[in-house]
Amino acid sequence: MATAIVTLNKTPKQENLIIEPPVTGLSLQGTLQIPGDKSISHRALMLGAIAQGETIIEGLLLGEDPRSTAECFRAMGAEISPLNSQKVIVKGIGLGKLQEPLDILNAGNSGTTIRLMLGLLASHPGRFFCVTGDDSLRSRPMSRVIKPLEQMGAKIWGRNQNSLAPLAIQGQSLKPIHYHSPIASAQVKSCILLAGLMSEGETTVTEPALSRDHSERMLQGFGATIIIDPTTNSVTISGGHVLTGQKVIVPGDISSAAFWLVAASIVPGSELLIDNVGINPTRTGILEALAMMGADITLENERIVTGEPVADLRVKYSKLKACTLEGALIPRLIDEIPILAVAAVFAQGTTIIKDAAELRVKESDRLAVMATELNRMGAKITELPDGLEITGGTPLNGATVDSYTDHRIAMSLAIAALNAKGATQIERAEAAAVSYPQFITTLQKIMNYEL
Ligand code: S3P
C-alpha cells in the first residue's frame, strides 16, 4: 500500500497523480472553498479592460485560463495588477481603445479568451492582431465565431480555410446583424455581443437553447444597453455605449464544485459543505441532474452578489440511480458532463447522455476520452455520436489513465479513482491548474481515513 493515498509524481515534462484509496473507511468531510468562476473571471478582466476607470475584481480565478486573458489585454494596453492575490485591479483603457499588440496574442488553452476577444479585435478599425493558442486550442473550431463576424464585415484569416488558429485579424468598422446561432454557445453569443458593442445600431443573437448569461449580466452592470427576450432566447445589445469600471465579486465556480458534489455523492459516509458557489440558473443543470439521480444536495444561505446568485451547497453521500440527460438541459451542464459520467458509473441502471456533440470540440473530445479512460478502469460506457450510454453499478479497478491535458478530464478521473479498488495513475494531471490550481490540496484536506 502507498504511504499516502494521494501522491504526485513529477517529471520535468508532466505530473502524474496517483490515488490509492484505503480498502475501507475513506469518507470526505469538511467545509471547503472553491476557486472563482472561470467564465465570470474572463468577463470581468475583459470588460474591465475596455471600460473607463477602475474595475476591482474580488475572488478572481487565479488559474491558467484567466492568466491568458490578462496577458492578452495587458499586451493591448490595459493595466492589470498581478494575478497573485484574489483582489485584482484593472485600469480600463476605454471602448475602442485597444492598442495594436507588438506580438502575437496567446490565448493558451482558453476557448473563452480567444472567442470572446475575437469580437473585440475584429471591431477595432485600422488595427492588426494575430492570435494563437496551445495545441488543443489550435485544433478547436473558430468558424463558429468567424462566420458571424464576417457577416458583420470582419476580416479574419486562419488555417484550414479560416477555421483554425493562428488567426490574423484586420480590425474594421462592423455593422450590426441579427444572428441566429445554430448552437447554444455562450462563447459565440458573447463574441457577437462584444462586436455589437463596437457597432452602430442594434445587434441581436438568437440561440436554440439558453446558454450561460454571464456576459449579459455583466455588460448590464458595466452600463451597456441590453434587451433580453426569454421567449425566443434572444439578446440585443446597442452599440457605442461606454462602459464604466465596476466592482465585481466573483462567486465560486459551480463547475469546480461539481467534482466535490459527485465525490461526496459516491464515497459512502461523506458530507461536504461547499461555500460560496455561483448558482446562476443557466449553470445549475448539474444540480438538476444530480437531483434526478437521487443525490442529497441542499442549498443554504442563498443570496445575490454583484448581480449573480450564490449559495452554500451541502452534499451528503447517497445511493445514485441512472437518468437521461438531453435537450435544453445540456447547455446548462455542458462542462459537467465528464464528472456526471463518473456519477453515472456508480449509479444503478443505464444513464443516457445525448444532444451533447459539442463535447467533442472542447479542450479534448470529452465523449471519446471519458468513455476510453473510464472503461480502462472497468466501466461500461458506449460512445454515442452525440453522447454516452453508461451502465452503472460495476465496481471500478485502479488503472493508468490519461487526462489528454484536459483539466476537467484530469479531475473527473481523480474522483472516479476515489471509489476504485487499487491505485489509479492519472497522467498529465497538471492540466487541472487551468481552472482549479488547488484541486489536489483540497482533495487531501477533505479526505478522512485511517491507514
Ligand atoms: C464558456 C462557455 C462554454 C463552456 C466554456 C466556458 C464561457 O463554451 O463550455 O467552458 O465562458 O462562455 P461554449 O460556449 O463553447 O459552449
XYZ file of C-alpha atoms and ligand atoms in Angstrom:
467
model
C 0.000 0.000 0.000
C 1.173 3.544 -0.731
C 2.290 5.645 2.255
C -0.132 8.358 1.280
C -3.285 7.755 -0.664
C -2.676 10.782 -2.904
C 0.798 11.293 -4.359
C 2.128 13.410 -7.162
C 4.829 12.016 -9.365
C 6.564 14.929 -11.091
C 8.810 14.578 -14.107
C 10.235 17.581 -15.971
C 7.553 17.071 -18.635
C 4.415 16.175 -16.688
C 2.812 15.461 -13.334
C 1.127 12.142 -12.704
C -1.364 11.935 -9.869
C -1.578 8.611 -8.049
C -4.635 7.876 -5.948
C -4.888 4.675 -3.938
C -7.889 4.713 -1.624
C -7.810 2.572 1.530
C -9.734 -0.708 1.216
C -12.308 0.556 3.706
C -13.031 3.634 5.745
C -12.499 6.539 3.327
C -15.005 9.362 3.530
C -14.901 13.019 2.509
C -15.632 15.519 5.262
C -15.395 19.237 5.869
C -16.122 22.721 4.649
C -14.338 23.953 1.577
C -13.809 26.992 -0.576
C -13.638 26.631 -4.329
C -11.883 28.880 -6.850
C -13.637 31.759 -8.606
C -15.885 31.153 -11.582
C -13.827 30.864 -14.753
C -16.436 32.351 -17.106
C -17.072 35.332 -14.838
C -13.325 35.845 -14.268
C -12.638 36.133 -18.015
C -15.504 38.568 -18.494
C -14.509 40.747 -15.517
C -10.972 41.086 -16.919
C -12.176 41.830 -20.444
C -14.934 44.292 -19.560
C -12.629 45.928 -17.020
C -10.023 46.367 -19.768
C -12.416 48.088 -22.213
C -14.276 50.125 -19.582
C -13.457 53.645 -18.436
C -11.950 53.855 -14.970
C -11.026 51.204 -12.490
C -12.536 47.747 -12.078
C -11.896 45.930 -8.819
C -12.284 42.178 -9.057
C -12.529 40.114 -5.889
C -12.344 36.326 -5.928
C -10.855 36.109 -9.438
C -9.856 32.594 -10.515
C -6.058 32.511 -10.319
C -5.889 29.705 -12.882
C -4.043 29.483 -16.168
C -7.016 30.453 -18.334
C -7.674 33.884 -16.759
C -3.899 34.456 -16.786
C -4.017 34.072 -20.573
C -6.818 36.647 -20.777
C -4.923 39.075 -18.532
C -1.734 38.699 -20.610
C -3.584 39.366 -23.882
C -5.259 42.530 -22.586
C -2.049 43.790 -20.964
C -0.414 43.428 -24.387
C -3.150 45.706 -25.757
C -2.641 48.447 -23.177
C -4.826 47.576 -20.166
C -3.145 47.804 -16.778
C -3.982 44.688 -14.783
C -2.433 44.103 -11.350
C -0.544 40.806 -10.884
C -2.769 37.737 -10.616
C -1.282 36.720 -7.272
C -3.986 37.992 -4.963
C -7.703 37.371 -5.112
C -8.189 41.130 -5.462
C -7.188 42.277 -8.924
C -7.374 45.843 -10.190
C -7.898 46.621 -13.859
C -7.326 50.115 -15.190
C -9.533 50.245 -18.261
C -8.499 51.984 -21.456
C -11.994 52.716 -22.772
C -14.186 51.406 -25.582
C -12.462 51.098 -28.955
C -9.052 51.902 -27.488
C -7.316 48.506 -27.531
C -3.799 49.057 -28.852
C -2.172 47.035 -31.585
C -0.051 44.481 -29.705
C 3.651 44.226 -30.508
C 3.484 40.451 -30.761
C 1.116 37.529 -31.297
C -1.575 37.280 -28.608
C -1.561 33.878 -26.922
C -4.851 32.548 -25.533
C -3.145 29.395 -24.207
C -5.707 26.654 -23.574
C -8.651 29.013 -23.331
C -11.543 28.916 -25.803
C -13.332 31.693 -23.922
C -10.304 34.000 -24.228
C -9.849 33.587 -27.964
C -13.516 33.553 -28.980
C -14.690 36.484 -26.841
C -11.582 38.505 -27.648
C -12.129 37.997 -31.399
C -15.342 40.045 -31.188
C -13.345 42.944 -29.799
C -10.320 42.627 -32.090
C -12.417 42.368 -35.268
C -14.193 45.610 -34.358
C -11.112 47.813 -33.812
C -10.775 49.623 -37.187
C -7.286 50.080 -38.555
C -5.575 47.756 -36.094
C -3.992 44.411 -36.856
C -3.861 41.449 -34.471
C -2.566 37.880 -34.536
C -3.845 35.364 -32.045
C -2.932 31.773 -31.293
C -3.142 29.164 -28.537
C -1.788 25.810 -27.371
C -2.053 22.506 -29.288
C -5.597 21.905 -28.048
C -6.882 25.410 -28.816
C -5.300 25.387 -32.282
C -7.403 22.332 -33.125
C -10.730 23.794 -31.924
C -13.254 25.270 -34.389
C -13.153 29.049 -34.751
C -15.532 29.297 -37.737
C -18.469 29.404 -35.320
C -17.367 32.940 -34.394
C -15.556 33.918 -37.602
C -18.643 33.348 -39.817
C -20.993 35.685 -37.900
C -18.194 38.240 -37.504
C -17.671 38.119 -41.287
C -21.397 38.819 -41.725
C -20.752 41.980 -39.701
C -17.911 42.886 -42.063
C -14.922 41.442 -40.181
C -11.674 40.495 -41.940
C -10.128 37.383 -40.400
C -7.687 34.848 -41.825
C -6.738 31.479 -40.398
C -5.527 27.978 -41.154
C -7.793 25.363 -42.700
C -9.925 27.798 -44.712
C -10.286 30.356 -41.965
C -11.391 27.895 -39.317
C -8.367 27.289 -37.063
C -5.895 29.434 -35.098
C -3.418 31.019 -35.505
C -5.670 33.790 -36.777
C -4.884 37.190 -38.266
C -7.432 39.964 -37.812
C -7.600 43.304 -39.601
C -9.977 45.388 -37.469
C -12.951 47.030 -39.254
C -15.999 49.177 -38.525
C -18.605 46.462 -38.170
C -22.301 46.627 -38.965
C -24.954 45.204 -36.645
C -26.671 41.910 -37.512
C -29.310 39.575 -36.173
C -27.504 36.274 -35.843
C -29.413 33.006 -35.441
C -26.776 30.751 -33.923
C -27.067 27.063 -34.816
C -25.548 26.134 -31.419
C -26.306 27.153 -27.836
C -22.889 28.603 -27.056
C -22.126 31.422 -24.649
C -18.765 31.915 -26.349
C -20.439 32.544 -29.713
C -23.152 34.735 -28.167
C -20.649 36.775 -26.142
C -18.275 37.238 -29.084
C -21.058 38.753 -31.195
C -22.360 40.897 -28.328
C -18.872 42.328 -27.786
C -18.556 43.042 -31.514
C -22.057 44.576 -31.341
C -20.922 46.853 -28.531
C -18.492 48.364 -31.029
C -21.003 48.645 -33.936
C -23.546 51.377 -34.568
C -27.104 50.152 -34.035
C -28.573 47.023 -32.501
C -27.009 43.584 -32.717
C -29.137 40.563 -31.769
C -28.147 36.954 -31.112
C -30.791 34.230 -31.015
C -29.750 30.786 -29.802
C -31.550 27.433 -29.995
C -31.402 26.985 -26.194
C -30.262 29.330 -23.473
C -26.511 29.250 -22.767
C -24.839 30.859 -19.737
C -25.791 34.540 -19.445
C -22.823 35.987 -17.509
C -21.957 38.374 -20.371
C -25.456 39.820 -20.467
C -25.499 40.331 -16.689
C -22.042 41.857 -16.514
C -22.451 44.063 -19.600
C -25.597 45.497 -17.982
C -23.692 46.018 -14.735
C -20.998 47.973 -16.643
C -23.644 50.216 -18.269
C -24.343 48.615 -21.660
C -27.901 48.602 -23.001
C -29.068 45.006 -23.269
C -32.567 43.731 -24.055
C -33.358 40.090 -23.328
C -36.258 38.218 -24.914
C -36.558 34.941 -22.981
C -39.383 33.709 -25.209
C -37.004 33.402 -28.178
C -33.646 33.079 -26.344
C -32.581 36.357 -27.913
C -30.366 39.117 -26.612
C -29.880 42.543 -28.180
C -27.072 44.994 -27.486
C -26.965 48.648 -28.537
C -23.637 49.721 -29.957
C -21.426 52.521 -28.778
C -22.327 52.587 -25.097
C -19.343 53.472 -22.970
C -18.701 51.001 -20.146
C -17.779 52.186 -16.676
C -15.441 50.271 -14.356
C -17.208 48.355 -11.560
C -16.549 46.230 -8.521
C -17.059 42.561 -9.395
C -17.174 39.866 -6.724
C -16.626 36.548 -8.495
C -18.562 33.641 -6.934
C -17.085 30.151 -6.635
C -17.298 28.113 -9.837
C -20.151 25.581 -9.845
C -18.176 23.660 -12.483
C -15.391 23.202 -9.886
C -17.899 22.492 -7.088
C -19.289 19.725 -9.330
C -16.253 17.494 -8.619
C -16.969 17.580 -4.879
C -20.736 17.215 -5.364
C -20.135 13.967 -7.196
C -17.235 12.851 -4.960
C -19.329 13.152 -1.784
C -22.311 11.512 -3.514
C -20.314 8.377 -4.419
C -17.959 7.911 -1.430
C -20.004 6.342 1.434
C -20.247 8.323 4.670
C -19.252 11.657 3.094
C -20.609 15.090 3.900
C -19.207 18.343 2.497
C -20.240 21.973 2.772
C -19.081 23.946 -0.267
C -19.095 27.684 0.462
C -19.970 30.484 -1.920
C -20.993 28.687 -5.124
C -22.469 30.580 -8.094
C -25.959 29.223 -8.795
C -26.847 31.232 -11.900
C -29.836 29.289 -13.371
C -28.017 28.973 -16.714
C -25.356 26.915 -14.871
C -27.342 24.774 -12.422
C -28.070 21.839 -14.724
C -25.620 19.817 -12.595
C -27.869 20.259 -9.539
C -30.924 19.136 -11.518
C -29.086 16.143 -12.994
C -27.800 15.023 -9.591
C -31.293 15.523 -8.076
C -32.688 13.212 -10.807
C -30.022 10.692 -9.816
C -31.119 10.816 -6.168
C -28.211 12.859 -4.772
C -28.630 14.560 -1.390
C -27.746 18.228 -2.017
C -29.208 21.238 -0.224
C -28.765 24.950 -0.907
C -28.109 27.140 2.129
C -27.799 30.896 2.599
C -28.964 31.878 -0.907
C -28.022 35.455 -1.818
C -27.206 37.788 -4.760
C -23.604 39.028 -5.072
C -22.842 41.722 -7.682
C -25.617 40.527 -9.973
C -25.064 36.771 -9.664
C -26.989 34.344 -7.399
C -24.837 32.476 -4.843
C -25.427 29.764 -2.187
C -23.525 27.345 0.031
C -24.065 23.737 -1.064
C -24.285 20.839 1.385
C -23.864 17.376 -0.106
C -24.149 14.004 1.616
C -23.478 10.513 0.307
C -26.474 8.779 -1.209
C -27.168 5.830 -3.486
C -27.427 7.130 -7.039
C -29.688 5.906 -9.825
C -29.424 6.323 -13.605
C -31.107 9.157 -15.512
C -31.378 10.624 -19.017
C -29.713 13.954 -19.774
C -30.745 15.690 -23.010
C -32.160 18.757 -24.760
C -32.128 22.231 -23.239
C -30.564 20.876 -20.037
C -27.292 20.091 -21.863
C -26.016 23.695 -22.314
C -26.752 24.251 -18.605
C -24.357 21.457 -17.594
C -22.079 21.301 -20.616
C -18.809 21.406 -18.635
C -20.077 18.943 -16.010
C -20.693 16.016 -18.358
C -17.294 14.377 -17.647
C -17.952 14.347 -13.888
C -21.605 13.353 -14.421
C -20.285 10.382 -16.407
C -18.361 9.394 -13.260
C -21.555 9.711 -11.172
C -23.368 7.526 -13.725
C -20.705 4.806 -13.454
C -21.638 4.448 -9.769
C -25.424 4.775 -10.311
C -27.768 1.795 -10.636
C -29.117 1.417 -14.174
C -28.248 2.849 -17.571
C -27.698 6.580 -17.916
C -28.117 8.117 -21.360
C -26.486 11.410 -22.255
C -27.486 12.812 -25.662
C -27.555 16.121 -27.612
C -24.014 16.654 -26.331
C -21.931 16.503 -29.552
C -20.405 19.865 -28.501
C -18.281 17.868 -26.059
C -16.249 16.598 -28.992
C -14.802 20.081 -29.564
C -13.917 21.066 -26.003
C -10.340 21.023 -24.608
C -10.391 17.363 -25.712
C -13.036 15.115 -27.304
C -14.623 14.625 -23.902
C -17.060 11.911 -25.042
C -14.317 9.737 -26.516
C -11.844 10.402 -23.713
C -14.246 9.754 -20.817
C -15.509 6.543 -22.441
C -11.998 5.231 -23.149
C -10.408 6.183 -19.840
C -13.269 5.097 -17.540
C -13.557 1.815 -19.487
C -9.862 1.212 -18.710
C -10.961 1.204 -15.058
C -13.723 -1.344 -15.771
C -16.675 0.963 -16.509
C -19.298 0.009 -19.106
C -19.604 3.015 -21.364
C -20.604 3.074 -25.021
C -19.925 6.189 -27.029
C -22.861 7.603 -28.997
C -22.374 10.130 -31.815
C -23.741 12.862 -29.524
C -23.382 11.376 -26.068
C -22.714 8.373 -23.865
C -24.588 5.291 -22.703
C -23.325 4.356 -19.248
C -24.323 1.183 -17.455
C -23.593 1.812 -13.820
C -23.041 -0.360 -10.810
C -19.925 -2.316 -11.866
C -17.057 -1.716 -9.378
C -14.027 0.099 -10.824
C -10.417 -1.059 -10.581
C -7.450 1.289 -10.472
C -5.637 1.723 -13.806
C -3.282 4.075 -15.616
C -5.372 6.724 -17.351
C -4.619 9.965 -19.187
C -6.051 13.477 -18.881
C -5.301 14.251 -22.536
C -4.174 17.602 -20.995
C -7.833 18.455 -20.363
C -8.383 19.940 -16.885
C -11.892 18.590 -16.413
C -10.864 15.089 -17.520
C -7.945 15.049 -15.045
C -10.203 15.995 -12.132
C -13.092 13.703 -13.144
C -10.746 10.712 -13.320
C -9.311 11.621 -9.905
C -12.823 11.500 -8.405
C -13.516 8.141 -10.083
C -10.237 6.850 -8.575
C -11.509 7.609 -5.045
C -14.058 4.836 -5.483
C -11.890 2.324 -7.363
C -10.079 -0.724 -5.986
C -6.303 -0.261 -6.025
C -4.156 2.544 -7.372
C -5.061 4.796 -10.291
C -2.411 6.858 -12.012
C -3.745 9.939 -13.817
C -1.147 11.069 -16.326
C -0.679 14.738 -17.170
C -2.776 15.748 -14.151
C -1.113 19.188 -14.091
C -3.855 20.198 -16.557
C -6.139 20.780 -13.517
C -4.381 24.140 -12.974
C -6.261 25.596 -15.955
C -9.369 26.015 -13.787
C -8.503 24.586 -10.347
C -4.896 25.039 -9.168
C -5.714 23.901 -5.586
C -7.596 20.746 -6.607
C -5.122 18.270 -5.140
C -4.560 20.153 -1.867
C -8.319 20.445 -1.384
C -8.737 16.737 -2.076
C -6.070 15.920 0.523
C -7.735 18.231 3.047
C -11.203 16.661 2.871
C -10.139 13.008 2.884
C -10.908 11.259 6.146
C -9.411 7.770 6.651
C -7.181 5.613 8.822
C -4.403 3.668 7.172
C -17.926 29.228 -21.659
C -18.893 28.674 -22.453
C -18.959 27.233 -22.740
C -18.139 26.422 -21.757
C -16.780 27.015 -21.517
C -16.906 28.415 -20.972
C -17.924 30.687 -21.462
O -18.448 27.006 -24.023
O -18.011 25.096 -22.201
O -16.051 26.235 -20.596
O -17.256 31.170 -20.533
O -18.593 31.380 -22.233
P -19.383 27.102 -25.338
O -19.879 28.482 -25.433
O -18.479 26.759 -26.481
O -20.462 26.096 -25.137
